[in-house]
Short mmCIF file of C-alpha atoms and ligand atoms in Angstrom, two decimals:
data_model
loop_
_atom_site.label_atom_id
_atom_site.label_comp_id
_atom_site.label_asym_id
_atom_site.label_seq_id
_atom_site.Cartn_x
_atom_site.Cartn_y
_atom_site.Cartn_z
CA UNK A 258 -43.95 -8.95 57.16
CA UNK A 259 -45.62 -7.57 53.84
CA UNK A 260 -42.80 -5.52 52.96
CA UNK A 261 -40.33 -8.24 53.81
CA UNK A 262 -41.59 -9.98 51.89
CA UNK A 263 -41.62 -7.53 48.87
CA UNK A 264 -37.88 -6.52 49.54
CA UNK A 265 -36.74 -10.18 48.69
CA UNK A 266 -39.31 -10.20 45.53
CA UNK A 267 -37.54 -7.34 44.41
CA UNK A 268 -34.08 -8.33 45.31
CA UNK A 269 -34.78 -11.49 43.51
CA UNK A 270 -35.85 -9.51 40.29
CA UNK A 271 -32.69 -7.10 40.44
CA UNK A 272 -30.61 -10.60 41.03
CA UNK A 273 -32.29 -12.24 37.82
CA UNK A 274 -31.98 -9.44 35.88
CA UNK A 275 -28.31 -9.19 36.36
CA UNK A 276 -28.06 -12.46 35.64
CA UNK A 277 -29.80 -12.08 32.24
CA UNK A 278 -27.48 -9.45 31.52
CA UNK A 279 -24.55 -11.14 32.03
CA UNK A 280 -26.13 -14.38 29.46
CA UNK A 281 -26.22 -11.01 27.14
CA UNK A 282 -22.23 -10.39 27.51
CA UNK A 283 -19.88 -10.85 24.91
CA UNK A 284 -17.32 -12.85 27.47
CA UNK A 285 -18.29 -16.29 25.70
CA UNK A 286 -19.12 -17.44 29.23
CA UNK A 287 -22.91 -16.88 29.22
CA UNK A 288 -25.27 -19.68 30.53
CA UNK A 289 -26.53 -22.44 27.99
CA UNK A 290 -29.77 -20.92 28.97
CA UNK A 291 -28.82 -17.99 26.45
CA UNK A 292 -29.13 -20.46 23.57
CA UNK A 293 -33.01 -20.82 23.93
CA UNK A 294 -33.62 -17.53 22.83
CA UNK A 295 -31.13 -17.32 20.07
CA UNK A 296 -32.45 -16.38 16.45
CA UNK A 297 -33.16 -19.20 14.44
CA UNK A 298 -30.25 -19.28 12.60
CA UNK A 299 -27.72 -19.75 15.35
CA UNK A 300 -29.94 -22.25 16.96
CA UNK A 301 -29.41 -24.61 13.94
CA UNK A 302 -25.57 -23.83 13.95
CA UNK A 303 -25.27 -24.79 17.92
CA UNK A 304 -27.30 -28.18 17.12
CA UNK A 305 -24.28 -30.30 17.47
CA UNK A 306 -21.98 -28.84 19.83
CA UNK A 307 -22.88 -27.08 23.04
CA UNK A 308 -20.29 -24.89 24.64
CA UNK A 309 -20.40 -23.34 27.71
CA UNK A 310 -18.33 -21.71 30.28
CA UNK A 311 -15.15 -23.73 29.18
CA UNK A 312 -11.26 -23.30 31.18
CA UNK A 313 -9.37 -21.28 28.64
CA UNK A 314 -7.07 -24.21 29.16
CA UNK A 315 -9.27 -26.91 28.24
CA UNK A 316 -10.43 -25.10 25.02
CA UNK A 317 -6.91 -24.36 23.96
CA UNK A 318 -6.37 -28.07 23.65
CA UNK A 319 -9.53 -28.20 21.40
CA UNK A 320 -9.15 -29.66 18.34
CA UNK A 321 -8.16 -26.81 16.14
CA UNK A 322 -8.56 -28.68 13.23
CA UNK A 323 -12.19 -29.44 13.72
CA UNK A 324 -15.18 -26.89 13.10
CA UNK A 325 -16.39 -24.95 15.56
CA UNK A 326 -20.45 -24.28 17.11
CA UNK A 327 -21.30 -21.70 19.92
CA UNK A 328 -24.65 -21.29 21.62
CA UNK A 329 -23.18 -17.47 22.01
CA UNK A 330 -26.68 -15.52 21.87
CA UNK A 331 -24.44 -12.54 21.63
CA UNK A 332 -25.79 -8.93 20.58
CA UNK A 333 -22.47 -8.48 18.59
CA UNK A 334 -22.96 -11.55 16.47
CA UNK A 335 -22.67 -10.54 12.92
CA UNK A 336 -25.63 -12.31 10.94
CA UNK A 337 -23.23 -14.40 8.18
CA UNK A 338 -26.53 -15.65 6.70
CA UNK A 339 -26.63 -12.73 4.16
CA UNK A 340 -25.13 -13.51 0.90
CA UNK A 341 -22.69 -11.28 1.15
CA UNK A 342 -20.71 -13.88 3.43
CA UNK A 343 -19.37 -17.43 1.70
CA UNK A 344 -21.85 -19.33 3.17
CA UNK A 345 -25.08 -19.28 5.63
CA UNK A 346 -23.56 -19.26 9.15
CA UNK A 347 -20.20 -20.19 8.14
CA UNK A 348 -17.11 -18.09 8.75
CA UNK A 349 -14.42 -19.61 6.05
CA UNK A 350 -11.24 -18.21 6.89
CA UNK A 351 -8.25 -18.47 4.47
CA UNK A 352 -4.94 -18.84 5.28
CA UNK A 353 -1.51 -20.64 3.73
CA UNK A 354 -0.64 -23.08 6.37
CA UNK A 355 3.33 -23.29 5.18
CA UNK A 356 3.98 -20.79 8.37
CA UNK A 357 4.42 -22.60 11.73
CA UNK A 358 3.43 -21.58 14.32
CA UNK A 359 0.95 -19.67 12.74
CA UNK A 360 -0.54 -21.78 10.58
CA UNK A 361 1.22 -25.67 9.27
CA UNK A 362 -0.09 -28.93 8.26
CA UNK A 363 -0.84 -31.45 11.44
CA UNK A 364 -0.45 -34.97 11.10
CA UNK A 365 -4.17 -35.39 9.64
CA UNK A 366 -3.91 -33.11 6.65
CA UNK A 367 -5.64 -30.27 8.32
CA UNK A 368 -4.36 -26.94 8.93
CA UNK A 369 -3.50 -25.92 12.30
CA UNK A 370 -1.63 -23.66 14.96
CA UNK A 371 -2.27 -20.41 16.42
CA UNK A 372 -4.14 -18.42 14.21
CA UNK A 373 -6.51 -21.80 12.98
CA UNK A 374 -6.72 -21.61 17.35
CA UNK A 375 -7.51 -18.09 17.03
CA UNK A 376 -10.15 -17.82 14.68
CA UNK A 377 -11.70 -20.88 15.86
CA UNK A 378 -12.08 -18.99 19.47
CA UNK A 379 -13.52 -16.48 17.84
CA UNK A 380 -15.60 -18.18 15.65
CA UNK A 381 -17.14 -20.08 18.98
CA UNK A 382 -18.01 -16.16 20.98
CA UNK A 383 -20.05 -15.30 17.91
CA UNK A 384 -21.41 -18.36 17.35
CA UNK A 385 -20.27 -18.96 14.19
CA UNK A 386 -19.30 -22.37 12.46
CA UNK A 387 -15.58 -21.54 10.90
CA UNK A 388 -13.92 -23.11 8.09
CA UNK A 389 -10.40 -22.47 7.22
CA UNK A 390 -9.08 -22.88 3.35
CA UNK A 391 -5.53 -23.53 2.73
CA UNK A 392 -4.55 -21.25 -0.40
CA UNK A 393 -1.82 -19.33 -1.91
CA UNK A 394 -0.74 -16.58 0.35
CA UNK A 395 -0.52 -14.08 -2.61
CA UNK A 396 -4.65 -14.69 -3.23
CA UNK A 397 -5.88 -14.21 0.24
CA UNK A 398 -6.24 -10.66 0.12
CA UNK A 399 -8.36 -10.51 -3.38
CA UNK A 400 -10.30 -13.67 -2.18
CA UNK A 401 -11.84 -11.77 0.63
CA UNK A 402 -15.52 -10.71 -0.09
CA UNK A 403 -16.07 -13.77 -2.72
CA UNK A 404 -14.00 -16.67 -2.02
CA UNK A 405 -13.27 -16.12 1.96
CA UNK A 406 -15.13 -14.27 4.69
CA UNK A 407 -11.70 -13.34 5.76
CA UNK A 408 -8.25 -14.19 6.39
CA UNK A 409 -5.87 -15.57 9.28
CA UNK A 410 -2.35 -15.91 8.25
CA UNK A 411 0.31 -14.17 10.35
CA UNK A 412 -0.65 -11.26 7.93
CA UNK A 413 1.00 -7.64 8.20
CA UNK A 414 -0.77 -4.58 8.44
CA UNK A 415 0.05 -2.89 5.31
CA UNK A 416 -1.34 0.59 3.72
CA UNK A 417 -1.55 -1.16 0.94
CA UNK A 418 -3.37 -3.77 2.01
CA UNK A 419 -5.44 -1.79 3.89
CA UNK A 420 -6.98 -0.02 0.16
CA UNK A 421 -8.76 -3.70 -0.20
CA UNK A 422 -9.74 -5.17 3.47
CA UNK A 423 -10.31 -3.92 6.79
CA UNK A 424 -8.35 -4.97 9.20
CA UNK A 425 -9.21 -6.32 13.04
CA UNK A 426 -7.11 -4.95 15.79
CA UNK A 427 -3.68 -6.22 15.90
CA UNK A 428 -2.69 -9.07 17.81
CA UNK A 429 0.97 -10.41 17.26
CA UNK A 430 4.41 -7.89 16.86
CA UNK A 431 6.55 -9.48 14.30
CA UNK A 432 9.59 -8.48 12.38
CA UNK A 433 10.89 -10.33 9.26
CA UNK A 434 14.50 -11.76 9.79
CA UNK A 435 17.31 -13.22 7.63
CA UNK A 436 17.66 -17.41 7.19
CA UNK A 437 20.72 -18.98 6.13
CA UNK A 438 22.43 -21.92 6.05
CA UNK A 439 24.76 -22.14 9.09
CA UNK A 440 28.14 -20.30 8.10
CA UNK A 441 26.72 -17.43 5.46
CA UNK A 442 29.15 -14.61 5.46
CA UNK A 443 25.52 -12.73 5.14
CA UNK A 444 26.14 -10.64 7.69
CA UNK A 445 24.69 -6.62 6.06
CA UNK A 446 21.96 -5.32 3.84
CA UNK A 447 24.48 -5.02 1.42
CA UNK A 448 25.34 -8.45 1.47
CA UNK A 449 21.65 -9.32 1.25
CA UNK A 450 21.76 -7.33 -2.32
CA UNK A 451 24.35 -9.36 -3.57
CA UNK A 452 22.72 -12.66 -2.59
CA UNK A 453 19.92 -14.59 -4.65
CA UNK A 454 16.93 -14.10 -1.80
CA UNK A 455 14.27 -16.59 -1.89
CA UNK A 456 10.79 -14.93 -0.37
CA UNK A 457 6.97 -16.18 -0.40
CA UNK A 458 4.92 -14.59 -3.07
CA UNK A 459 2.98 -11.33 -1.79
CA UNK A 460 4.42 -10.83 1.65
CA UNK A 461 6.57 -8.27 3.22
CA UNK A 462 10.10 -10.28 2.97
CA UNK A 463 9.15 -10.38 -0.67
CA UNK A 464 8.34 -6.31 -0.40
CA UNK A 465 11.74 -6.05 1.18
CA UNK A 466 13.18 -7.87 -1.46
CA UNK A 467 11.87 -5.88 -4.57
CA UNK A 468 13.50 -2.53 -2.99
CA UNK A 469 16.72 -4.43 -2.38
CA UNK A 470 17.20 -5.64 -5.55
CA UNK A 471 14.70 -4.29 -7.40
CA UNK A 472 10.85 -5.51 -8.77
CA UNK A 473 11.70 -8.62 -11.32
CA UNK A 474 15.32 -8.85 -10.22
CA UNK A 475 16.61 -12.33 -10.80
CA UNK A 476 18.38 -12.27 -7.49
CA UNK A 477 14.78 -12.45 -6.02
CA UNK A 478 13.24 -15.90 -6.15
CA UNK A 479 9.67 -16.44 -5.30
CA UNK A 480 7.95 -19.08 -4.12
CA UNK A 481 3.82 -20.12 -3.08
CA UNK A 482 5.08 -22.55 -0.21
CA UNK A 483 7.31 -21.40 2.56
CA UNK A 484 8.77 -25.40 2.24
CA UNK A 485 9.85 -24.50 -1.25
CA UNK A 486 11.68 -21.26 -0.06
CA UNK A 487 13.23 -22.83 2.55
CA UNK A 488 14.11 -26.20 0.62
CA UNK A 489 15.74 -23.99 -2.06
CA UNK A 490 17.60 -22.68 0.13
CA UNK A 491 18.81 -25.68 1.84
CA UNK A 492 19.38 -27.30 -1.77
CA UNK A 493 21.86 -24.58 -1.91
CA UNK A 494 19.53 -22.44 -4.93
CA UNK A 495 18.83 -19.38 -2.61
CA UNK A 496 21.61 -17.89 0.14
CA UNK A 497 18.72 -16.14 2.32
CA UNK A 498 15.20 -16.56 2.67
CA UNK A 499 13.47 -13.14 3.85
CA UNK A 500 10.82 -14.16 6.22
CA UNK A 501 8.62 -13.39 9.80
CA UNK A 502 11.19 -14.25 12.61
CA UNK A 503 9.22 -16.31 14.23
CA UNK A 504 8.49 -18.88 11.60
CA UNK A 505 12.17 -18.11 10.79
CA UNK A 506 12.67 -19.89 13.80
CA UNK A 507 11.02 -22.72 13.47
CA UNK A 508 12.06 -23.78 10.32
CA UNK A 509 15.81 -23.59 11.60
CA UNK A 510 14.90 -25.86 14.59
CA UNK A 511 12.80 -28.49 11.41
CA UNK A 512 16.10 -28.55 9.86
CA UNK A 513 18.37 -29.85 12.15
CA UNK A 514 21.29 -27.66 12.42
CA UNK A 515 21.31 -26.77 8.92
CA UNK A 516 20.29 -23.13 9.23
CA UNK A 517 20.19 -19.45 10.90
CA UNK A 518 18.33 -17.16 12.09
CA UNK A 519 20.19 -13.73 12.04
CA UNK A 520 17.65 -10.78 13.34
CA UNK A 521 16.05 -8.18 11.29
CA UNK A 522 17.42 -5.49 12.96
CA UNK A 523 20.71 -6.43 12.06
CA UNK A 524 19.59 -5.61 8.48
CA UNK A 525 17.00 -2.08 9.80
CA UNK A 526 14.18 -4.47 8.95
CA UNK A 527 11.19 -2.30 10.40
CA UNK A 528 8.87 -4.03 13.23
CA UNK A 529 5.08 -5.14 12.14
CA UNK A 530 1.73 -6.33 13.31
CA UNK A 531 -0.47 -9.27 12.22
CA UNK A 532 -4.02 -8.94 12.41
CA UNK A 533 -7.42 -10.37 10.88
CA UNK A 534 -8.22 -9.17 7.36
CA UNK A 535 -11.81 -8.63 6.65
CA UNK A 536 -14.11 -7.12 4.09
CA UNK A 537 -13.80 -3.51 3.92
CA UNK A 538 -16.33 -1.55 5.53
CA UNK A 539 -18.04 -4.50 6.98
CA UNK A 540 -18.00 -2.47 10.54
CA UNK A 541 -20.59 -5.27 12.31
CA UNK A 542 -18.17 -7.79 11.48
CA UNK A 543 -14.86 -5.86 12.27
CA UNK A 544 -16.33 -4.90 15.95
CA UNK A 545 -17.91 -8.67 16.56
CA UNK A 546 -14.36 -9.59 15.76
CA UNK A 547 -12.79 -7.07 17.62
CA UNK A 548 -14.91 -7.75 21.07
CA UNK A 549 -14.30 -11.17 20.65
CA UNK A 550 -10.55 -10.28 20.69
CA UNK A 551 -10.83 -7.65 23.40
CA UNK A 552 -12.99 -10.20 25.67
CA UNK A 553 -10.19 -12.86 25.03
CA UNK A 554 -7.45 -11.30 25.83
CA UNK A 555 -9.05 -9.90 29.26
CA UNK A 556 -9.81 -13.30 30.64
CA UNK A 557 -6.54 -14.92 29.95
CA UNK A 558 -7.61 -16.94 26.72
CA UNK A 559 -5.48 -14.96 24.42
CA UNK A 560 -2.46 -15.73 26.51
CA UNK A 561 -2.87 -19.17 27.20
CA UNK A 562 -3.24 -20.15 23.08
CA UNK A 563 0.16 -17.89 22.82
CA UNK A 564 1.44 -19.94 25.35
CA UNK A 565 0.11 -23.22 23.77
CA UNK A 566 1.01 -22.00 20.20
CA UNK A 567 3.59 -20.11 20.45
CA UNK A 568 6.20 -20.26 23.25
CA UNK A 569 5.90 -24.25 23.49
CA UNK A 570 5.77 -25.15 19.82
CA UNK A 571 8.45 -27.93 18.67
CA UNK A 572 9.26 -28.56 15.08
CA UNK A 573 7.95 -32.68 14.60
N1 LIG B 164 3.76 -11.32 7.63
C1 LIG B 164 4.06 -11.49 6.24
C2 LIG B 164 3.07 -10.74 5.41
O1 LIG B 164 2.00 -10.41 5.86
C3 LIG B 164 4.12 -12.92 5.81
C4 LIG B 164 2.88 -13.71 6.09
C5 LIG B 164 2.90 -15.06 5.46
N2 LIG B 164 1.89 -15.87 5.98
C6 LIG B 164 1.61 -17.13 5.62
N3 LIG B 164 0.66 -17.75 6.24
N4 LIG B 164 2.28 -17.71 4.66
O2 LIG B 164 3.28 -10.45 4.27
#
């Protein structure tokens, strides 16, 4: 009976001690008991909202325009209370919200879509509070390290890029594409040369641009605000706007039946990657981010705020 009685003891202390390692995971699903022994820091961040074990469908409906609080007593959380971060415990993520589905303006004034979904997701499995600032596209990268902690905006792995921030692992394929007004005889590359091309300030469509027709050409026309590119061109002062497919896309479906999409591979575009950019050689921040990426896309959150996002976004 004694040693019965000692098996169960010490089944009981093998049970709770997996249990305390799985509170210790990075999956974002440990118990609210983990929050008790967080540092002091992340206790004061998780004083308002508590989540725990939430349906990756019920917490892709969050709010993506509010902040965001975890409980996460995670090992990988990176401590943002240093000063080399914006501010104590807050992640503030910039982006340019002209770029649905990416990143737009909802109804309230707030930025949203599926990167604002995407940081904010991570932002909750680090416990982190995350604030995103809508600002030019072309002063995201430079901002990083003073102005922004990092930045969320549909943005292209570039080499050149890469000489200023680090970036997380990648998370969306893109290609940029040709728009036009329904009708263009744009068809080539070498029509695209003889054609005033509007493109956003700093981005790859604008890259593409420069070697068409050259840096400072007046046949390239650039522009802060994705609206303004693609106004321009609907006002008739552009005949193509260089841009990511996707968001292509759903500025043809905004405007009626005004415009077209015609694919970059028509014109040898070459395929890229968005991913997080974040202060170079910040490696506890870059893996934190990276788990957190990892650990959604294995339990089906990743795919459900693609889903949400992505594949069933309609132009209002
Ligand atoms: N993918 C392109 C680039 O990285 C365009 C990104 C524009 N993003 C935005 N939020 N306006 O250059």
């Amino acid at each position: 009976m004694k040693n019965m009685k000692k098996i169960v003891a010490l089944a009981m202390a093998a049970a709770m001690t997996a249990t305390l390692a799985a509170c210790g995971s990075s999956s974002g699903s440990s118990s609210s008991s983990a929050s008790s022994s967080a540092p002091a820091a992340e206790s004061t961040a998780a004083a308002e909202t508590t989540q725990t074990n939430v349906d990756p469908a019920v917490e892709a409906s969050t709010d993506a325009t509010a902040t965001t609080e975890s409980t996460a007593a995670d090992a990988q959380t990176p401590d943002l209370s240093s000063d080399k971060y914006v501010g104590d415990g807050v992640w503030t993520v910039g982006t340019n919200a002209t770029f649905p589905p990416f990143e737009y303006i909802d109804d309230n004034g707030q930025p949203t879509g599926f990167d604002v979904a995407l940081v904010q997701e991570i932002g909750k499995r680090l416990g982190l509070k995350v604030e995103v600032q809508d600002m030019e596209f072309d002063a995201l990268v430079a901002s990083i390290g003073s102005k922004i902690d990092a930045a969320a905006a549909g943005m292209t792995v570039t080499d050149e890029r890469k000489k200023t921030v680090d970036f997380s692992e990648a998370y969306y394929d893109a290609t940029q594409a040709v728009l036009v007004k329904k009708g263009s005889s744009i068809k080539t590359q070498d029509d695209l040369k003889n054609a005033k091309v509007g493109v956003q300030l700093g981005t790859t469509g604008a890259g593409i641009a420069d070697d068409l027709h050259g840096e400072g050409s007046d046949k390239t026309i650039t522009y802060n605000s994705y609206n303004d590119v693609v106004q321009d061109l609907i006002n008739g002062k552009t005949d193509a706007v260089i841009m990511d497919q996707v968001p292509a896309e759903a500025y043809q479906s905004q405007s009626g039946d005004q415009l077209e999409v015609l694919p970059g591979t028509q014109f040898n575009f070459d395929t890229e990657e968005y991913a997080i950019a974040l202060p170079k050689g910040d490696t506890e921040l870059l893996d934190a981010v990276n788990g957190a990426i990892d650990a959604m896309k294995a339990d089906g959150t990743f795919d459900s705020l693609v889903d949400k996002w992505i594949n069933n976004y309609s132009a209002e």
